[in-house]
Amino acid sequence: MTDPAAPAADTRPYSPGLEGVVAGETSLSHIDGAAGRLLYRGYPIGELVRAGSYAAVAELLWSGEWRPDATLPCLPVPGTVMAALRALPTTARPMDALRTAVSAWGAVTDPSFPPTPDQARALTAFSPSALAAFARIRRGLEPVAPDPDLDLVAGYLYQINGERPDAATARALDAYFIVGAEHGFNASTFTARVITSTRSDIASAVAGAIGAMKGPLHGGAPSEVVEQIHEVGTPERAEVWVREALASGTRLMGFGHRVYRAYDPRAAALREVAESMEHRPEWLELAIAVEDVALRVLGEKYPDRPLKTNVEFYAAPVLMGVGLTPDLFPATFALARHAGWTAHAIEQGAANRLIRPDVRYVGAAERSLPGA
Ligand code: ACO
């Protein structure tokens, strides 16, 4: 006999992790994992990297218009936010400092709903200054005010180092920012859309997104790529190292992807940038040698499952090459993703419907408290 207190069997479709579930519509980016293609508003990522800048790509995402001459200089950090950054322990993770700064920026500027392109520009141009300020404060250095003549990425490096980067260095990091700008309904972007859907503000959406991106399943692996490449040491050791790593069950960082079954188009664009860097580090030659071996050995081990290079593999040499320390990699990725997060917040706000899925109840049937 069925228990009358038991809830009726829930036969609605359920997909753990929402895998395969279409949870919204967007006109911002399209990912074709089988063909290895990524489009922002219809334009292939490789073309955007070759012909665009981060400012132009961010404008494209926010407004839908291609304005190749767009600029986006970094904005100063309001005094209250700077005080919050100075109050943090110098050991705080850069991601935590960035999330704190965005939250404080929201308290200071009180952006209203719905999110607008102007709000998106202001927040995206503020965050690099805040992260750079914290990068200096934790080293016991005074923050450097933004230079209004520098575009966002050059301005970020300037505020970290106190020196203007050369054009090639700024260009390389700009390319990284372009490929990191947007990538569909990943966990952090979905978080930003859920928060916006409650008619909350753009700062809350981005602070929540940073929290989601902080987790190791999302924040990417470029610093782990750096560790593995260091372990390999020399190109001659690549073959032995890769075979031993795979035999012991180690995952090769920078290979494989949940969506891409072909070579990640972002990795291809960044490899081109890394190879054209003026001061091509020895380290890059080693990375290329490791990639060649890894693709060959992964192909032998998994003949039916294409495991190709992902974006993180070439993000590592670019981020190293521009002089960032690995502990700044995740937060720098978060800076790049501001364009996408804020564009999604605008898109969500413009055609809003509260995101509120159902959940399947698997707990106890109705019962009385003991002794009641
Ligand atoms: N090295 C070695 N083996 C691998 C790798 C890898 N990088 N990636 C997948 N495999 C193997 C798995 O061990 C598994 O083998 P098995 O069937 O013998 O157990 C098989 O391929 C399938 O693995 P899954 O985890 O099911 O593949 P999925 O597509 O879900 O994983 C993921 C994608 C998590 C990115 C995985 O490829 C991985 O761990 N890569 C290394 C970490 C990495 O580079 N992360 C950055 C991803 S890009 C980004 O986040 C922006």
Coordinates of C-alpha atoms and ligand atoms in Angstrom, one line a residue:
M1 CA 0.0 0.0 0.0
T2 CA 1.3 3.5 -0.8
D3 CA 1.9 5.8 2.2
P4 CA -0.8 8.6 1.9
A5 CA 1.7 11.1 3.5
A6 CA 4.3 10.4 0.8
P7 CA 4.5 13.0 -1.9
A8 CA 3.4 11.9 -5.4
A9 CA 6.2 10.6 -7.5
D10 CA 7.8 13.6 -9.4
T11 CA 8.1 12.6 -13.0
R12 CA 9.2 16.0 -14.3
P13 CA 12.4 16.0 -16.3
Y14 CA 15.5 16.6 -14.1
S15 CA 19.1 17.1 -15.3
P16 CA 21.7 17.3 -12.5
G17 CA 23.9 20.4 -13.0
L18 CA 21.2 21.6 -15.5
E19 CA 23.3 19.8 -18.2
G20 CA 21.6 19.9 -21.6
V21 CA 18.9 22.2 -20.2
V22 CA 18.2 25.4 -22.2
A23 CA 17.7 28.0 -19.5
G24 CA 17.5 31.2 -21.5
E25 CA 18.0 33.0 -24.8
T26 CA 20.9 35.2 -25.8
S27 CA 22.2 37.1 -28.8
L28 CA 25.6 37.7 -27.3
S29 CA 27.7 34.6 -28.2
H30 CA 27.3 31.3 -29.9
I31 CA 29.5 28.2 -29.1
D32 CA 29.8 25.4 -31.6
G33 CA 31.7 22.8 -29.6
A34 CA 31.8 20.2 -32.4
A35 CA 33.3 22.6 -35.0
G36 CA 35.4 24.5 -32.5
R37 CA 33.8 27.9 -33.3
L38 CA 33.0 30.8 -31.0
L39 CA 31.1 33.8 -32.2
Y40 CA 30.4 37.1 -30.4
R41 CA 27.2 38.6 -32.0
G42 CA 28.0 36.6 -35.1
Y43 CA 31.7 37.5 -35.5
P44 CA 34.3 34.7 -35.1
I45 CA 36.6 35.1 -32.1
G46 CA 39.7 34.9 -34.3
E47 CA 38.6 37.9 -36.4
L48 CA 37.8 39.9 -33.3
V49 CA 41.2 39.3 -31.8
R50 CA 43.0 40.2 -35.1
A51 CA 40.9 43.3 -35.9
G52 CA 39.5 44.5 -32.5
S53 CA 40.4 45.7 -29.1
Y54 CA 38.8 44.7 -25.7
A55 CA 37.0 48.1 -25.7
A56 CA 35.5 47.5 -29.1
V57 CA 34.5 44.0 -28.2
A58 CA 32.9 45.1 -24.9
E59 CA 31.0 47.8 -26.8
L60 CA 29.8 45.2 -29.3
L61 CA 28.5 43.0 -26.5
W62 CA 26.8 45.9 -24.7
S63 CA 25.3 47.8 -27.6
G64 CA 25.4 45.3 -30.5
E65 CA 27.4 47.9 -32.6
W66 CA 30.8 47.3 -34.0
R67 CA 32.9 50.4 -33.2
P68 CA 36.5 49.5 -33.8
D69 CA 37.7 52.9 -32.5
A70 CA 36.0 52.6 -29.1
T71 CA 38.2 53.3 -26.1
L72 CA 37.6 52.5 -22.4
P73 CA 40.2 54.0 -20.0
C74 CA 40.4 52.7 -16.5
L75 CA 38.4 54.8 -13.9
P76 CA 39.7 55.8 -10.5
V77 CA 38.9 53.9 -7.3
P78 CA 36.5 55.9 -5.1
G79 CA 38.0 56.7 -1.7
T80 CA 35.6 54.5 0.3
V81 CA 36.4 51.5 -1.9
M82 CA 40.1 52.2 -1.5
A83 CA 39.7 52.2 2.3
A84 CA 37.9 48.8 2.1
L85 CA 40.8 47.4 0.0
R86 CA 43.4 48.8 2.5
A87 CA 41.4 47.2 5.4
L88 CA 41.8 43.7 3.9
P89 CA 44.6 41.4 5.1
T90 CA 47.5 41.5 2.6
T91 CA 47.2 37.7 2.4
A92 CA 43.6 38.0 0.9
R93 CA 43.1 36.2 -2.4
P94 CA 42.9 38.7 -5.3
M95 CA 39.5 37.2 -6.2
D96 CA 38.2 38.1 -2.7
A97 CA 39.6 41.6 -3.0
L98 CA 38.0 42.1 -6.4
R99 CA 34.6 40.8 -5.2
T100 CA 34.9 43.1 -2.1
A101 CA 35.8 46.1 -4.3
V102 CA 32.8 45.5 -6.7
S103 CA 30.5 45.1 -3.7
A104 CA 31.8 48.4 -2.2
W105 CA 31.5 50.1 -5.6
G106 CA 27.8 49.1 -5.7
A107 CA 27.3 50.6 -2.2
V108 CA 29.0 53.8 -3.3
T109 CA 27.3 54.2 -6.7
D110 CA 24.0 52.6 -6.0
P111 CA 23.2 51.6 -9.6
S112 CA 19.5 51.2 -10.4
F113 CA 17.6 48.5 -12.3
P114 CA 17.6 47.8 -15.2
P115 CA 21.3 47.6 -15.9
T116 CA 22.5 49.9 -18.7
P117 CA 25.5 50.1 -21.0
D118 CA 26.7 53.2 -19.0
Q119 CA 26.7 51.2 -15.8
A120 CA 28.5 48.3 -17.6
R121 CA 31.2 50.7 -18.9
A122 CA 31.7 52.3 -15.5
L123 CA 32.0 49.0 -13.6
T124 CA 34.2 47.3 -16.2
A125 CA 36.5 50.4 -16.2
F126 CA 36.6 50.5 -12.4
S127 CA 37.5 46.9 -11.6
P128 CA 41.0 46.8 -13.2
S129 CA 42.0 49.8 -11.1
A130 CA 40.7 48.2 -7.9
L131 CA 42.5 44.9 -8.5
A132 CA 45.7 46.7 -9.5
A133 CA 45.4 48.9 -6.3
F134 CA 45.1 45.7 -4.2
A135 CA 48.1 44.1 -6.0
R136 CA 50.2 47.1 -4.9
I137 CA 48.8 47.5 -1.4
R138 CA 49.5 43.9 -0.5
R139 CA 53.2 44.5 -1.6
G140 CA 53.3 47.5 0.7
L141 CA 53.2 49.9 -2.3
E142 CA 51.0 52.9 -2.9
P143 CA 48.3 52.5 -5.6
V144 CA 48.9 54.3 -8.8
A145 CA 46.1 56.6 -10.2
P146 CA 44.8 55.5 -13.7
D147 CA 46.2 57.2 -16.7
P148 CA 43.3 58.5 -18.8
D149 CA 45.4 58.3 -22.0
L150 CA 45.7 54.5 -21.7
D151 CA 43.1 52.0 -22.8
L152 CA 41.7 49.5 -20.2
V153 CA 44.3 46.7 -20.5
A154 CA 47.4 48.9 -20.8
G155 CA 45.9 51.0 -17.9
Y156 CA 45.6 47.8 -15.8
L157 CA 49.2 46.9 -16.3
Y158 CA 50.3 50.5 -15.7
Q159 CA 48.5 50.6 -12.4
I160 CA 50.1 47.3 -11.3
N161 CA 53.7 48.1 -12.3
G162 CA 53.8 51.9 -12.2
E163 CA 55.2 51.9 -15.8
R164 CA 53.5 52.0 -19.1
P165 CA 53.6 48.6 -20.9
D166 CA 55.1 48.4 -24.4
A167 CA 52.6 48.1 -27.2
A168 CA 53.2 44.4 -27.8
T169 CA 52.7 43.5 -24.2
A170 CA 49.4 45.5 -24.0
R171 CA 48.3 44.0 -27.3
A172 CA 48.9 40.4 -26.0
L173 CA 46.9 40.9 -22.8
D174 CA 44.2 42.7 -24.8
A175 CA 43.8 39.6 -26.9
Y176 CA 43.5 37.5 -23.7
F177 CA 40.8 39.9 -22.5
I178 CA 38.9 39.5 -25.8
V179 CA 38.9 35.7 -25.7
G180 CA 37.9 35.8 -22.0
A181 CA 35.1 38.4 -22.5
E182 CA 32.1 36.1 -23.0
H183 CA 31.2 32.4 -23.1
G184 CA 27.5 31.6 -22.9
F185 CA 25.7 30.3 -19.9
N186 CA 28.7 29.3 -17.8
A187 CA 28.2 29.2 -14.0
S188 CA 29.3 32.7 -13.3
T189 CA 27.3 34.3 -16.1
F190 CA 24.2 32.2 -15.1
T191 CA 24.7 33.5 -11.6
A192 CA 24.8 37.1 -12.9
R193 CA 21.5 36.5 -14.8
V194 CA 19.8 34.9 -11.8
I195 CA 20.7 37.9 -9.6
T196 CA 19.6 40.4 -12.3
S197 CA 16.3 38.5 -12.7
T198 CA 15.3 39.5 -9.2
R199 CA 15.6 43.2 -10.4
S200 CA 18.8 43.5 -8.3
D201 CA 21.6 45.8 -9.5
I202 CA 24.6 45.3 -11.8
A203 CA 27.2 45.4 -9.0
S204 CA 25.4 42.6 -7.1
A205 CA 25.2 40.6 -10.3
V206 CA 29.0 41.0 -10.9
A207 CA 29.9 40.4 -7.3
G208 CA 27.9 37.2 -7.3
A209 CA 29.5 36.2 -10.6
I210 CA 33.0 36.7 -9.2
G211 CA 32.0 34.4 -6.3
A212 CA 30.9 31.7 -8.7
M213 CA 34.1 32.1 -10.8
K214 CA 36.3 31.7 -7.7
G215 CA 35.6 28.0 -7.5
P216 CA 38.3 25.7 -9.0
L217 CA 35.8 24.0 -11.3
H218 CA 35.2 27.3 -13.1
G219 CA 38.1 29.7 -12.6
G220 CA 40.3 28.0 -15.0
A221 CA 43.6 26.3 -14.9
P222 CA 46.3 28.6 -16.4
S223 CA 48.3 28.7 -13.1
E224 CA 48.2 24.8 -13.0
V225 CA 49.4 24.8 -16.6
V226 CA 52.4 26.9 -15.5
E227 CA 53.2 24.4 -12.7
Q228 CA 53.0 21.4 -15.1
I229 CA 55.2 23.1 -17.7
H230 CA 57.7 23.9 -15.0
E231 CA 57.7 20.3 -14.0
V232 CA 58.4 19.2 -17.6
G233 CA 61.5 21.5 -17.5
T234 CA 62.9 20.9 -21.0
P235 CA 61.4 20.0 -24.4
E236 CA 63.4 16.7 -24.5
R237 CA 61.6 15.6 -21.3
A238 CA 58.1 16.3 -22.6
E239 CA 57.4 12.8 -24.0
V240 CA 58.5 11.0 -20.9
W241 CA 56.7 13.4 -18.6
V242 CA 53.4 13.3 -20.5
R243 CA 53.4 9.5 -20.7
E244 CA 54.2 9.1 -17.0
A245 CA 51.6 11.7 -16.0
L246 CA 48.9 10.0 -18.0
A247 CA 49.9 6.5 -16.8
S248 CA 49.5 7.8 -13.2
G249 CA 46.1 9.2 -13.9
T250 CA 47.1 12.9 -13.8
R251 CA 45.0 15.2 -16.0
L252 CA 47.0 17.3 -18.4
M253 CA 46.1 20.9 -17.6
G254 CA 45.0 22.9 -20.7
F255 CA 43.5 19.9 -22.5
G256 CA 39.9 18.7 -22.9
H257 CA 36.7 20.7 -22.5
R258 CA 33.1 20.0 -21.6
V259 CA 31.8 21.8 -24.7
Y260 CA 34.6 21.8 -27.3
R261 CA 35.4 18.5 -29.0
A262 CA 37.7 20.3 -31.5
Y263 CA 40.7 22.6 -30.9
D264 CA 39.4 25.5 -28.7
P265 CA 39.3 28.5 -31.1
R266 CA 40.4 30.8 -28.2
A267 CA 43.5 28.6 -27.7
A268 CA 44.2 29.0 -31.5
A269 CA 43.8 32.8 -31.2
L270 CA 46.0 33.1 -28.1
R271 CA 48.7 30.8 -29.6
E272 CA 49.0 33.2 -32.5
V273 CA 49.3 36.1 -30.1
A274 CA 51.9 34.3 -27.9
E275 CA 54.0 33.3 -30.9
S276 CA 54.0 36.9 -32.2
M277 CA 55.1 38.4 -28.8
E278 CA 58.2 40.5 -29.2
H279 CA 60.0 39.0 -26.2
R280 CA 59.0 35.4 -27.0
P281 CA 59.9 33.6 -23.8
E282 CA 61.9 30.3 -23.8
W283 CA 59.0 29.1 -21.8
L284 CA 56.7 29.4 -24.8
E285 CA 59.0 27.1 -26.9
L286 CA 58.7 24.5 -24.1
A287 CA 54.9 24.9 -24.0
I288 CA 54.6 24.3 -27.8
A289 CA 56.8 21.2 -27.5
V290 CA 54.6 19.9 -24.6
E291 CA 51.4 20.6 -26.6
D292 CA 52.7 18.6 -29.6
V293 CA 53.5 15.6 -27.5
A294 CA 50.3 15.9 -25.4
L295 CA 48.0 16.0 -28.4
R296 CA 49.7 13.0 -29.9
V297 CA 49.7 10.9 -26.7
L298 CA 46.1 11.9 -25.8
G299 CA 45.1 10.9 -29.3
E300 CA 46.7 7.5 -28.8
K301 CA 45.1 7.0 -25.4
Y302 CA 41.6 8.2 -26.3
P303 CA 41.2 7.5 -30.0
D304 CA 37.4 7.9 -29.8
R305 CA 37.3 11.0 -27.6
P306 CA 38.9 14.1 -29.0
L307 CA 40.9 15.8 -26.2
K308 CA 42.3 19.0 -27.7
T309 CA 44.1 22.1 -26.4
N310 CA 41.8 24.4 -24.4
V311 CA 42.0 28.2 -23.9
E312 CA 43.9 27.8 -20.6
F313 CA 47.0 26.3 -22.2
Y314 CA 47.9 29.4 -24.2
A315 CA 46.4 31.8 -21.6
A316 CA 49.3 30.7 -19.4
P317 CA 52.2 31.9 -21.7
V318 CA 50.4 35.1 -22.5
L319 CA 49.7 35.9 -18.8
M320 CA 53.3 34.9 -17.9
G321 CA 54.7 36.8 -20.9
V322 CA 53.0 40.1 -19.9
G323 CA 54.6 39.7 -16.4
L324 CA 51.6 38.9 -14.2
T325 CA 52.2 36.6 -11.3
P326 CA 50.1 33.3 -11.3
D327 CA 48.1 34.3 -8.3
L328 CA 46.6 37.2 -10.3
F329 CA 45.5 34.9 -13.2
P330 CA 42.0 34.1 -11.9
A331 CA 41.1 37.6 -11.0
T332 CA 42.5 38.9 -14.3
F333 CA 40.2 36.4 -16.0
A334 CA 37.3 37.9 -14.0
L335 CA 38.3 41.4 -15.2
A336 CA 38.1 40.1 -18.8
R337 CA 34.7 38.4 -18.2
H338 CA 33.2 41.7 -16.9
A339 CA 32.1 42.6 -20.5
G340 CA 30.1 39.4 -20.8
W341 CA 28.7 39.4 -17.3
T342 CA 27.4 43.0 -17.6
A343 CA 26.1 42.4 -21.2
H344 CA 24.1 39.4 -19.9
A345 CA 22.8 41.6 -17.1
I346 CA 21.7 44.2 -19.6
E347 CA 20.1 41.4 -21.8
Q348 CA 18.4 39.9 -18.8
G349 CA 17.1 43.2 -17.5
A350 CA 15.7 44.2 -20.9
A351 CA 13.4 41.1 -21.2
N352 CA 13.2 40.1 -17.6
R353 CA 11.5 37.0 -16.1
L354 CA 12.4 35.9 -12.6
I355 CA 14.6 32.8 -12.9
R356 CA 13.1 30.4 -10.4
P357 CA 13.3 26.7 -11.4
D358 CA 11.6 23.9 -9.5
V359 CA 13.4 21.3 -7.4
R360 CA 12.6 17.7 -6.8
Y361 CA 11.8 16.8 -3.2
V362 CA 13.6 13.7 -2.0
G363 CA 13.2 14.1 1.8
A364 CA 11.0 12.5 4.4
A365 CA 7.2 12.2 3.9
E366 CA 5.0 14.4 6.1
R367 CA 5.4 13.3 9.8
S368 CA 4.8 14.6 13.3
L369 CA 7.5 15.9 15.6
P370 CA 8.5 13.3 18.2
G371 CA 6.1 13.5 21.2
A372 CA 3.7 15.8 19.4
Ligands
ACO1 N1 44.2 14.9 -19.4 C1 44.1 13.5 -19.3 N2 42.9 12.9 -19.5 C2 41.8 13.6 -19.7 C3 41.8 15.0 -19.8 C4 43.1 15.6 -19.6 N3 43.2 17.0 -19.7 N4 40.6 15.5 -20.0 C5 39.8 14.4 -20.0 N5 40.5 13.3 -19.8 C6 40.0 11.9 -19.8 C7 39.4 11.6 -18.5 O1 40.3 11.1 -17.6 C8 38.4 10.6 -18.9 O2 39.0 9.4 -19.1 P1 38.4 8.0 -18.5 O3 37.1 7.8 -19.4 O4 39.4 7.0 -18.8 O5 38.1 8.2 -17.1 C9 37.9 11.1 -20.2 O6 39.0 11.8 -20.8 C10 36.6 11.9 -20.2 O7 36.8 12.9 -19.1 P2 35.6 13.8 -18.6 O8 36.0 14.5 -17.3 O9 34.3 13.1 -18.6 O10 35.6 14.9 -19.7 P3 34.9 16.3 -19.7 O11 34.7 16.7 -21.1 O12 33.7 16.3 -18.8 O13 36.0 17.2 -18.9 C11 37.5 18.9 -18.4 C12 36.3 18.4 -19.3 C13 37.0 18.9 -16.9 C14 37.9 20.3 -18.8 C15 38.6 17.9 -18.5 O14 39.0 17.7 -19.9 C16 39.8 18.3 -17.7 O15 39.9 17.9 -16.5 N6 40.9 19.0 -18.3 C17 42.0 19.4 -17.5 C18 41.8 20.7 -16.7 C19 41.6 21.9 -17.6 O16 42.4 22.1 -18.6 N7 40.6 22.7 -17.3 C20 40.4 24.0 -18.0 C21 39.1 23.8 -18.9 S1 38.8 25.1 -19.9 C22 38.0 26.2 -19.0 O17 37.5 25.9 -17.9 C23 37.8 27.6 -19.5

